[in-house]
Amino acid sequence: MVTAGETITTLDLLRWIPLIPLCAAAFNMFFGSNLGKASAGMLATSAVGASFLIALYVFLRLPAAGLFSDMLYTWIESGGFQVRLSFQVDALTSVMLLIVTGIGFLIHIYSLGYMAHDEDMARFFVYLNLFIFFMLVLVMADNLLVLFVGWEGVGLCSYLLIGFWYHDPNNVIAGNKAFIVNRIGDFGFVLGILLLLTELGRQGVWSLDFAELQKHVRLLSPQMITAITLLLLVGAAGKSAQLPLFVWLPDAMAGPTPVSALIHAATMVTAGGYMTARLHFLYALAPGTLEVIAWIGAATAFLAASIALVQNDIKKVLAYSTVSQLGYMFLAVGLGAFSVAIFHVFTHAFFKACLFLGAGSVIHALGGEQDMRKMGGLRSHMPTTYRTYVIAALAISGAPLTAGFFSKDLILWQAFSHGALGLWALGLLTAGMTAFYMFRQLFMVFHGELRAAEHVRGHLHESPPTMTLPLVVLSLGSIFSGWLGAPEYLWGSKWDRWLAPIFGAQTHHGSLESEILVTAATLALVGAAIYLAYLRHGRAVATMTQEAEPRAGAFYRLLLNKYYVDELYDRAVVRPFTASSAWLARVFDPLVIDGIANGIAGTARRASELWQGLQTGNVQHYLVGFLVGTLALLGYYIGQP
């Protein structure tokens, strides 16, 4: 929020950052088929590029303004409760805007080449533009209810994009899984919002504006703050794929690869981390919740990294890698280092987008093949993809002076310097596993013998410039984006100073010697892991084949089957739910629900039949009835004292 003495400036230009992609999506929805695939794609890409330019302009003007705001209209007004549809941009929002529009723009350019032969290309860009629009609404909202609109919008768009190739039932199942798991998380999120509003309303504060919430949050009791933050955490765990709701994200790679890059790098999965950072003033008053977040993040990072060690699908390795890196972000949030968490969101966007788009380039060249055991030797055929992939792999592994080195090591240092040695140890082991599985993937895909199918060997080629240019830009970002948050023993962090108006000075600094030793320990483990990956996969002509897998140990099979978490959920949740639903449909509904309805109808019918029998149409019968009634009334009144 804005600190005392800063200027609040209104800038009507803000509304066009999300509205331009929305207008492009609407135009392509109605006229995209008439424009043609290429024109529809160019319109969608240009719209996101225009949003990026406006976001960059706002970013450059922001230091002199402190905060930009743009109120469109009053959305809800009931008594003292009012919700405005308005946007704001402060230091935190500006970072997210550059990530969403900048990385999103590069992914749109990449999609022009990747989706060029798809008949539904116009529909694809409609969904992609809508995804960008809702994510921009989410990060630009100045209150929780408008944020929730964007929150639900990105959930809808992820469902549409994951299941984009709906002719394949597996894609539909993956889209449904993402949608349902996120609804579970969103149920907790909604309860958290309602509880927050109700409790503040009892204190006379009927507002969900972030500025008002920060001003009045101390009116709440510590117990109530803990309950609210835990409920909001359920929503964050769903969106950002943390334990126990992480199972949807690995399956999200079922959609087109640009979608995977957009979801995993720049949009939906960052929403949970952003929400907790935006409500930092609330979470700072709930130390118990922060501890839960830290342990969930560390456990998620470790668990997902261990699964990625043995996966053979090129995109699934990266998907579990995303879950693991999101765990690092939540670890930082749990330590109260919100600016550090957003820093990792920023750097991760570059190298993860580069990795996913690089994987897409490989899949494109191999005619859709995703099994790394059927790749190998692609270094000479795809030199640009290979070089950018190496840079991104070094960055996510935390090689010196790359983006991941600065952001990930800063998280580990925060854990160590706070005395959370258990969290630090989990984070350190995760760093080693990250380096191993990334270079295992690099060696299996690009080194050794070419193991591709015979029918594609003669057609191997580098991807077109529309796909390789974004890779080059992202690879540069995978190095230099981290330089903004360099530690004090190098050239110091500009990142902390930029976000200081939001979070204050948060980075925890200890002794210089200790920080260097912690970094050295991490680098030593990362170097050892890369060397081990080289020994196992880099020098070998071929890697483990499907025939060799049954001879692997039980622990390998446990990792390969993802700890059987999906099977556990299937037996503990899905099957009981479907069985109970079937029983309700076959037994309870016809016997109880229909029985009550049919019983009421039958009673009414029998009563009608009785009265129907009394309606004879004979006047004498009616006169006798009147006489009997009259005598009964006279007898009643005469008998009264």
XYZ file of C-alpha atoms in Angstrom:
641
model
C 0.000 0.000 0.000
C 0.993 3.633 -0.330
C 3.003 5.073 2.517
C 2.523 8.513 4.032
C 3.723 11.361 1.899
C 3.376 9.579 -1.436
C 1.220 10.991 -4.207
C -1.857 9.155 -5.416
C -2.431 9.822 -9.089
C -5.381 8.798 -11.270
C -4.459 7.502 -14.716
C -7.372 6.586 -16.991
C -4.960 4.716 -19.261
C -4.905 1.820 -16.790
C -8.236 0.391 -17.911
C -6.889 -0.274 -21.389
C -4.239 -2.707 -20.158
C -6.848 -5.458 -19.611
C -9.498 -4.130 -22.013
C -7.374 -4.325 -25.179
C -6.930 -8.139 -24.972
C -10.630 -8.450 -24.091
C -11.653 -6.451 -27.176
C -9.346 -8.549 -29.362
C -10.836 -11.749 -27.933
C -14.383 -10.508 -28.588
C -13.526 -9.487 -32.155
C -11.875 -12.838 -32.921
C -14.790 -14.684 -31.341
C -17.252 -13.194 -33.821
C -15.087 -12.438 -36.852
C -11.961 -14.596 -36.437
C -13.126 -17.230 -38.901
C -13.615 -14.515 -41.532
C -10.231 -12.930 -40.820
C -8.312 -16.148 -41.315
C -6.014 -17.939 -38.884
C -2.937 -15.791 -39.399
C -4.808 -12.483 -39.108
C -6.659 -13.629 -35.992
C -3.373 -14.630 -34.413
C -1.707 -11.348 -35.319
C -4.614 -9.354 -33.868
C -4.457 -11.284 -30.595
C -0.683 -10.943 -30.381
C -0.755 -7.224 -31.184
C -3.353 -6.669 -28.450
C -1.120 -8.217 -25.789
C 1.855 -6.288 -27.175
C -0.103 -3.030 -26.836
C -0.981 -3.932 -23.235
C 2.688 -4.567 -22.549
C 3.670 -1.154 -23.914
C 1.085 0.591 -21.732
C 2.195 -1.449 -18.714
C 5.803 -0.461 -19.416
C 4.806 3.204 -19.664
C 2.975 2.969 -16.335
C 5.965 1.207 -14.793
C 8.330 3.985 -15.869
C 6.019 6.698 -14.508
C 5.231 4.916 -11.259
C 8.138 6.071 -9.025
C 6.994 9.692 -9.243
C 3.347 8.809 -8.569
C 3.486 6.113 -5.905
C 0.156 4.644 -6.976
C -2.046 4.872 -10.057
C -5.773 4.230 -9.791
C -8.632 4.163 -12.271
C -12.239 3.765 -11.083
C -14.663 2.611 -13.789
C -17.943 2.494 -11.884
C -19.615 1.376 -8.661
C -20.436 -2.294 -9.079
C -22.264 -3.163 -5.833
C -23.847 -0.767 -3.349
C -25.983 -2.054 -0.493
C -26.246 -0.041 2.704
C -22.731 0.589 3.921
C -21.233 -2.088 1.656
C -19.772 -0.851 -1.613
C -17.619 -2.518 -4.243
C -16.114 -0.496 -7.077
C -14.903 -1.910 -10.349
C -11.583 -0.122 -10.285
C -7.958 -0.840 -11.049
C -4.779 0.172 -9.280
C -1.088 -0.126 -10.045
C 1.573 0.083 -7.365
C 5.088 -1.367 -7.247
C 3.836 -4.942 -6.731
C 1.191 -4.725 -9.438
C 3.636 -3.218 -11.919
C 5.933 -6.232 -11.555
C 3.063 -8.625 -12.185
C 1.862 -6.559 -15.158
C 5.248 -6.805 -16.839
C 5.349 -10.555 -16.206
C 1.840 -11.216 -17.511
C 1.966 -8.958 -20.566
C 5.677 -9.361 -21.370
C 5.910 -13.139 -21.072
C 2.386 -13.436 -22.445
C 3.367 -11.411 -25.521
C 6.322 -13.704 -26.231
C 4.122 -16.777 -25.819
C 1.602 -15.272 -28.265
C 4.386 -14.740 -30.830
C 5.545 -18.337 -30.296
C 1.967 -19.567 -30.756
C 1.814 -18.007 -34.234
C 4.310 -20.617 -35.353
C 3.299 -23.487 -33.091
C -0.432 -23.335 -33.904
C -0.058 -22.300 -37.559
C -1.474 -25.588 -38.872
C -4.305 -25.929 -36.355
C -7.763 -25.415 -37.829
C -9.032 -23.903 -34.558
C -6.269 -21.326 -34.315
C -8.714 -18.399 -34.013
C -10.513 -20.079 -31.103
C -7.158 -20.758 -29.461
C -6.217 -17.069 -29.537
C -9.636 -16.083 -28.184
C -8.993 -18.257 -25.126
C -5.414 -17.027 -24.839
C -6.494 -13.368 -24.879
C -9.204 -14.071 -22.317
C -6.622 -15.738 -20.102
C -4.449 -12.630 -20.229
C -7.478 -10.390 -19.582
C -8.588 -12.222 -16.445
C -5.047 -12.415 -15.071
C -4.681 -8.665 -15.561
C -7.981 -8.087 -13.752
C -6.689 -10.262 -10.913
C -3.435 -8.372 -10.404
C -4.865 -4.890 -11.028
C -7.905 -5.209 -8.735
C -7.965 -2.816 -5.807
C -10.325 -5.007 -3.771
C -10.805 -8.677 -2.993
C -14.076 -9.127 -4.879
C -12.733 -7.866 -8.214
C -9.612 -9.957 -7.602
C -11.926 -12.937 -7.176
C -13.504 -12.234 -10.583
C -10.071 -12.502 -12.189
C -9.310 -15.502 -9.980
C -12.318 -17.417 -11.298
C -11.724 -16.189 -14.843
C -8.239 -17.692 -15.079
C -9.684 -20.928 -13.702
C -12.265 -20.990 -16.484
C -9.694 -20.188 -19.183
C -7.313 -22.870 -17.923
C -10.150 -25.395 -18.292
C -10.840 -24.218 -21.853
C -7.175 -24.266 -22.876
C -6.127 -27.513 -21.199
C -9.004 -29.255 -22.941
C -8.546 -27.267 -26.154
C -8.051 -30.422 -28.246
C -11.285 -31.845 -26.892
C -11.447 -34.659 -29.450
C -8.899 -36.473 -27.258
C -10.689 -37.720 -24.105
C -7.461 -37.433 -22.089
C -7.387 -33.687 -22.664
C -11.004 -33.366 -21.551
C -10.266 -35.362 -18.404
C -7.240 -33.179 -17.643
C -9.309 -30.017 -18.117
C -12.052 -31.345 -15.856
C -9.491 -32.314 -13.227
C -7.990 -28.826 -13.198
C -11.430 -27.245 -12.982
C -12.713 -29.471 -10.157
C -9.566 -29.301 -8.009
C -9.529 -25.521 -8.305
C -13.189 -25.363 -7.299
C -12.263 -27.189 -4.102
C -9.631 -24.563 -3.371
C -11.934 -21.731 -4.364
C -14.566 -22.913 -1.894
C -12.108 -22.195 0.914
C -11.195 -18.893 -0.704
C -14.832 -17.758 -0.837
C -15.359 -18.742 2.798
C -12.286 -16.708 3.743
C -13.600 -13.618 1.944
C -17.056 -13.957 3.526
C -15.600 -14.483 7.005
C -13.328 -11.473 6.587
C -16.201 -9.257 5.449
C -18.539 -10.504 8.193
C -16.058 -9.991 11.010
C -15.032 -6.538 9.839
C -18.704 -5.669 9.325
C -19.301 -6.366 13.005
C -16.734 -3.662 13.685
C -18.567 -1.263 11.366
C -16.185 -1.720 8.396
C -18.009 -2.870 5.248
C -15.242 -2.861 2.652
C -13.016 -5.264 0.763
C -10.677 -2.563 -0.599
C -7.072 -3.459 0.136
C -6.340 0.009 1.540
C -9.305 -0.225 3.922
C -8.451 -3.770 4.918
C -4.899 -2.770 5.775
C -6.177 0.166 7.809
C -8.667 -1.852 9.879
C -7.247 -5.366 9.957
C -6.121 -5.016 13.574
C -9.760 -4.823 14.628
C -9.872 -8.594 14.144
C -8.872 -11.016 16.874
C -5.718 -13.150 16.344
C -7.836 -16.310 16.237
C -10.100 -14.853 13.566
C -7.134 -13.671 11.488
C -5.688 -17.182 11.651
C -8.981 -18.717 10.522
C -9.353 -16.230 7.646
C -5.778 -16.654 6.413
C -6.034 -20.459 6.529
C -9.210 -20.373 4.443
C -7.595 -18.035 1.928
C -4.594 -20.374 1.905
C -6.845 -23.196 0.680
C -7.600 -21.116 -2.406
C -3.933 -20.252 -2.871
C -2.957 -23.929 -2.593
C -5.449 -24.786 -5.322
C -4.379 -22.077 -7.764
C -0.638 -22.498 -7.125
C -0.715 -26.313 -6.932
C 0.504 -26.851 -3.385
C -0.105 -29.858 -1.177
C -2.625 -31.403 -1.115
C -4.176 -29.775 -4.224
C -1.175 -30.020 -6.570
C -2.460 -32.960 -8.629
C -4.090 -30.873 -11.370
C -1.007 -29.008 -12.565
C 1.034 -31.934 -13.974
C -1.972 -32.908 -16.077
C -2.363 -29.313 -17.287
C 0.359 -29.992 -19.845
C -2.244 -31.951 -21.839
C -3.112 -28.779 -23.770
C -0.994 -27.107 -26.460
C 2.541 -26.326 -25.238
C 2.097 -22.508 -25.355
C -0.772 -22.995 -22.904
C 1.517 -24.943 -20.592
C 4.039 -22.129 -20.752
C 1.400 -19.482 -20.054
C -0.147 -21.364 -17.122
C 3.128 -22.520 -15.582
C 5.159 -19.346 -16.056
C 3.151 -16.151 -16.271
C -0.449 -16.462 -15.195
C -2.588 -18.830 -13.184
C -0.102 -20.581 -10.919
C 1.375 -17.284 -9.740
C -2.051 -16.112 -8.524
C -1.787 -17.818 -5.138
C 1.594 -16.296 -4.380
C 0.430 -12.902 -5.560
C -2.702 -13.034 -3.403
C -0.743 -13.820 -0.240
C 1.726 -11.047 -1.052
C -1.084 -8.569 -1.706
C -2.613 -9.466 1.673
C 0.777 -9.465 3.407
C -0.562 -7.152 6.116
C -3.088 -9.854 7.024
C -0.668 -12.787 6.913
C 1.933 -10.869 8.908
C -0.509 -10.977 11.851
C -0.931 -14.769 11.589
C 2.432 -16.377 12.465
C 0.793 -19.782 12.797
C -0.509 -19.598 9.247
C 2.893 -18.470 7.964
C 4.507 -21.510 9.550
C 1.950 -23.773 7.878
C 2.628 -22.064 4.538
C 6.387 -22.483 4.920
C 6.156 -26.214 5.623
C 3.602 -26.782 2.862
C 5.883 -24.955 0.421
C 9.019 -26.860 1.449
C 7.238 -30.227 1.408
C 5.663 -29.508 -1.979
C 9.002 -28.437 -3.440
C 10.726 -31.597 -2.204
C 7.925 -33.986 -3.173
C 7.485 -32.617 -6.697
C 11.238 -32.507 -7.355
C 11.603 -36.152 -6.339
C 8.815 -37.147 -8.749
C 10.464 -35.175 -11.582
C 13.649 -37.225 -11.145
C 12.256 -40.228 -13.020
C 9.531 -38.905 -15.352
C 10.031 -39.634 -19.047
C 7.531 -37.213 -20.578
C 9.428 -34.013 -21.428
C 6.525 -31.791 -20.365
C 5.745 -33.725 -17.194
C 9.275 -33.181 -15.942
C 8.739 -29.447 -16.393
C 5.256 -29.613 -14.874
C 6.539 -31.168 -11.646
C 9.386 -28.694 -11.776
C 6.808 -25.891 -11.726
C 5.089 -27.400 -8.693
C 8.492 -27.583 -6.991
C 9.432 -23.991 -7.802
C 6.042 -22.780 -6.590
C 6.877 -24.554 -3.355
C 9.975 -22.347 -3.068
C 7.756 -19.280 -3.472
C 5.457 -20.432 -0.701
C 8.454 -21.201 1.478
C 9.522 -17.567 1.103
C 5.986 -16.371 1.904
C 5.946 -18.543 5.012
C 9.177 -16.942 6.159
C 7.539 -13.524 5.805
C 9.861 -12.648 2.917
C 7.111 -11.555 0.515
C 9.383 -9.514 -1.755
C 11.709 -12.516 -2.098
C 8.745 -14.705 -3.093
C 7.703 -12.229 -5.800
C 11.325 -12.034 -6.949
C 11.287 -15.797 -7.563
C 7.943 -15.425 -9.369
C 9.664 -12.881 -11.623
C 12.793 -14.902 -12.423
C 10.907 -18.190 -12.683
C 8.640 -16.721 -15.371
C 11.601 -16.331 -17.724
C 13.350 -19.662 -17.371
C 10.190 -21.748 -17.044
C 8.611 -20.145 -20.134
C 11.881 -20.738 -21.983
C 11.925 -24.396 -20.916
C 8.317 -25.077 -21.857
C 8.597 -23.313 -25.194
C 11.883 -25.126 -25.826
C 10.125 -28.417 -25.085
C 7.380 -27.348 -27.489
C 10.003 -26.699 -30.152
C 11.311 -30.238 -29.677
C 7.820 -31.745 -29.759
C 7.030 -29.712 -32.888
C 10.145 -31.056 -34.621
C 9.387 -34.655 -33.616
C 5.803 -34.605 -34.828
C 4.211 -34.629 -31.392
C 6.539 -37.054 -29.595
C 6.941 -36.284 -25.860
C 8.761 -39.380 -24.555
C 12.387 -38.420 -23.842
C 13.482 -42.022 -24.374
C 12.595 -41.533 -28.044
C 14.639 -38.366 -28.475
C 18.369 -37.783 -28.081
C 20.952 -36.282 -30.400
C 18.884 -33.176 -31.207
C 21.685 -30.744 -30.398
C 22.993 -30.633 -33.954
C 19.529 -30.499 -35.527
C 18.129 -27.713 -33.308
C 21.062 -25.512 -32.268
C 19.072 -22.437 -31.184
C 16.600 -24.478 -29.157
C 19.509 -26.355 -27.575
C 21.484 -23.265 -26.574
C 18.471 -21.526 -25.047
C 17.510 -24.731 -23.252
C 20.974 -24.993 -21.722
C 20.732 -21.428 -20.412
C 17.275 -22.009 -18.928
C 18.383 -25.318 -17.380
C 21.362 -23.582 -15.782
C 19.072 -20.836 -14.501
C 16.549 -23.144 -12.844
C 19.421 -25.168 -11.381
C 20.887 -22.030 -9.830
C 24.166 -21.778 -11.741
C 26.205 -18.692 -10.708
C 25.036 -15.330 -12.098
C 21.862 -16.778 -13.629
C 18.393 -15.682 -12.533
C 17.706 -18.794 -10.473
C 20.998 -18.395 -8.615
C 19.908 -15.052 -7.196
C 16.249 -15.781 -6.389
C 16.450 -19.397 -5.211
C 19.586 -18.891 -3.141
C 17.987 -15.837 -1.560
C 15.083 -18.027 -0.413
C 17.470 -20.608 1.017
C 19.419 -17.874 2.785
C 16.213 -16.494 4.283
C 15.400 -19.946 5.681
C 18.900 -20.421 7.079
C 19.210 -16.933 8.545
C 15.799 -17.245 10.232
C 17.017 -20.390 11.976
C 14.556 -22.630 10.108
C 17.165 -25.308 9.489
C 14.621 -28.014 8.663
C 13.088 -25.848 5.941
C 16.548 -24.923 4.690
C 17.588 -28.583 4.492
C 14.489 -29.487 2.464
C 15.101 -26.518 0.169
C 18.765 -27.473 -0.243
C 17.975 -31.085 -1.162
C 15.342 -29.831 -3.590
C 17.961 -27.621 -5.252
C 20.178 -30.660 -5.799
C 17.329 -32.711 -7.230
C 16.348 -29.816 -9.503
C 19.809 -29.709 -11.028
C 19.812 -33.485 -11.520
C 16.429 -33.824 -13.242
C 16.974 -30.787 -15.449
C 20.314 -32.019 -16.767
C 18.998 -35.570 -17.000
C 16.373 -34.101 -19.313
C 18.910 -32.007 -21.220
C 21.177 -35.013 -21.834
C 18.311 -37.370 -22.750
C 16.794 -34.926 -25.234
C 19.779 -33.262 -26.883
C 22.823 -35.532 -26.337
C 23.738 -39.105 -27.194
C 22.316 -41.044 -30.116
C 19.261 -39.981 -32.028
C 16.474 -42.331 -30.901
C 13.605 -40.688 -32.777
C 11.239 -42.731 -34.903
C 12.405 -43.467 -38.434
C 9.633 -41.484 -40.103
C 10.711 -38.209 -38.448
C 14.491 -38.535 -38.672
C 14.676 -37.157 -42.167
C 12.482 -34.171 -41.313
C 14.234 -32.867 -38.200
C 14.776 -29.124 -38.373
C 14.976 -26.041 -36.226
C 11.692 -24.301 -35.458
C 10.688 -21.168 -37.416
C 11.783 -17.698 -36.225
C 8.393 -17.002 -34.644
C 9.235 -19.814 -32.203
C 12.987 -19.355 -31.771
C 12.969 -15.555 -31.274
C 10.918 -15.773 -28.048
C 13.299 -18.498 -26.873
C 16.288 -16.187 -27.338
C 14.605 -13.304 -25.493
C 13.533 -15.579 -22.647
C 17.004 -17.086 -22.363
C 18.450 -13.606 -21.927
C 15.866 -12.940 -19.233
C 16.852 -16.231 -17.612
C 20.231 -14.661 -16.938
C 19.787 -10.952 -16.451
C 16.415 -10.782 -14.641
C 18.074 -12.117 -11.512
C 20.656 -9.335 -11.440
C 18.010 -7.005 -10.009
C 18.131 -8.912 -6.735
C 21.856 -9.494 -6.305
C 23.048 -10.040 -2.714
C 24.942 -7.386 -0.815
C 28.283 -9.139 -1.293
C 27.968 -8.512 -5.049
C 26.366 -5.229 -6.134
C 23.281 -5.082 -3.923
C 19.569 -5.478 -4.591
C 17.449 -2.994 -6.475
C 14.497 -5.316 -6.008
C 14.098 -4.624 -2.298
C 14.169 -0.886 -2.874
C 11.485 -1.139 -5.561
C 9.081 -3.124 -3.365
C 9.935 -1.336 -0.105
C 6.801 0.893 -0.326
C 4.715 -2.288 -0.240
C 6.511 -4.637 2.121
C 9.129 -2.480 3.803
C 12.731 -3.679 4.161
C 12.190 -7.427 4.415
C 15.331 -9.206 3.284
C 17.005 -10.689 6.330
C 20.748 -10.151 6.257
C 23.169 -11.943 8.558
C 26.915 -12.152 8.494
C 28.535 -11.929 5.086
C 30.627 -15.039 5.751
C 27.571 -17.125 6.630
C 25.703 -16.062 3.518
C 28.648 -16.934 1.291
C 29.059 -20.321 2.999
C 25.371 -21.145 2.524
C 25.611 -20.175 -1.141
C 28.783 -22.248 -1.540
C 27.078 -25.296 -0.011
C 24.184 -24.927 -2.440
C 26.496 -24.544 -5.427
C 28.516 -27.579 -4.361
C 25.401 -29.737 -4.177
C 24.107 -28.384 -7.500
C 27.469 -29.048 -9.170
C 27.557 -32.592 -7.797
C 24.018 -33.227 -9.043
C 24.851 -31.987 -12.552
C 27.950 -34.211 -12.624
C 25.884 -37.195 -11.471
C 23.360 -36.529 -14.234
C 26.242 -36.413 -16.703
C 27.609 -39.729 -15.474
C 24.211 -41.375 -15.644
C 22.841 -39.860 -18.863
C 25.405 -37.607 -20.501
C 28.019 -40.180 -21.384
C 25.644 -43.021 -22.153
C 24.671 -43.703 -25.734
C 21.141 -44.674 -24.659
C 19.146 -44.154 -21.501
C 16.879 -46.452 -19.549
C 14.402 -48.157 -21.833
C 10.933 -49.349 -21.104
C 12.214 -52.924 -20.912
C 14.657 -51.974 -18.155
C 12.133 -50.217 -15.954
C 10.540 -53.328 -14.421
C 13.978 -54.229 -13.006
C 14.179 -50.889 -11.204
C 13.739 -50.736 -7.470
C 10.547 -50.178 -5.533
C 11.503 -46.585 -4.733
C 11.971 -45.835 -8.447
C 8.515 -47.229 -9.188
C 7.112 -45.193 -6.304
C 8.504 -42.006 -7.850
C 7.507 -43.013 -11.368
C 3.932 -43.476 -10.162
C 3.989 -40.110 -8.342
C 3.698 -41.634 -4.858
C 0.331 -43.023 -5.986
C -1.309 -39.793 -4.854
C -3.810 -39.860 -7.718
C -4.651 -43.466 -6.899
C -5.048 -42.547 -3.227
C -7.412 -39.691 -4.083
C -9.278 -41.987 -6.456
C -9.902 -44.579 -3.735
C -10.399 -42.206 -0.817
C -12.435 -39.480 -2.542
C -13.491 -40.152 -6.132
C -14.781 -43.710 -5.818
C -16.699 -43.125 -2.550
C -18.168 -39.967 -4.063
C -19.263 -41.671 -7.284
C -20.563 -44.703 -5.325
C -22.588 -42.503 -2.984
C -23.859 -40.502 -5.951
C -24.920 -43.721 -7.685
C -26.714 -44.914 -4.509
C -28.468 -41.579 -4.165
C -29.555 -41.775 -7.807
C -30.741 -45.404 -7.657
C -32.150 -45.620 -4.114
C -32.502 -42.354 -2.213
C -33.832 -40.246 -5.072
C -36.623 -42.610 -6.226
C -37.611 -43.814 -2.738
C -37.259 -40.630 -0.685
C -37.247 -37.599 -2.965
C -39.626 -39.011 -5.553
C -41.509 -40.837 -2.780
C -42.268 -37.590 -0.962
C -43.299 -35.813 -4.155
C -45.370 -38.755 -5.384
C -46.867 -39.248 -1.908
C -48.091 -35.665 -1.773
C -49.497 -36.008 -5.280
C -51.206 -39.317 -4.400
C -52.743 -37.896 -1.237
C -54.089 -34.920 -3.173
C -55.451 -37.259 -5.841
C -57.218 -39.517 -3.318
C -58.700 -36.489 -1.518
C -59.909 -35.183 -4.861
C -61.503 -38.537 -5.621
C -63.322 -38.433 -2.243
C -64.713 -34.962 -2.894
C -65.511 -35.958 -6.425
C -67.750 -38.707 -5.037
C -69.617 -36.198 -2.901
C -70.325 -33.954 -5.859
C -73.401 -35.864 -7.164
C -75.230 -32.952 -8.815
C -78.488 -33.870 -6.969
C -80.057 -30.769 -5.336
C -81.865 -32.855 -2.700
C -78.544 -34.336 -1.554
C -77.103 -30.840 -1.143
C -80.186 -29.709 0.850
C -79.790 -32.679 3.181
C -76.174 -31.680 3.623
C -77.143 -28.133 4.501
C -79.760 -29.418 6.955
C -77.309 -31.749 8.669
C -74.742 -28.962 8.926
C -77.274 -26.527 10.322
C -78.482 -29.008 12.935
C -74.883 -29.746 13.936
C -74.162 -26.048 14.454
C -77.383 -25.564 16.454
C -76.531 -28.524 18.632
C -73.040 -27.144 19.257
C -74.248 -23.685 20.327
C -77.191 -25.012 22.429
C -74.785 -27.243 24.285
C -72.593 -24.292 25.273
C -73.031 -23.092 28.953
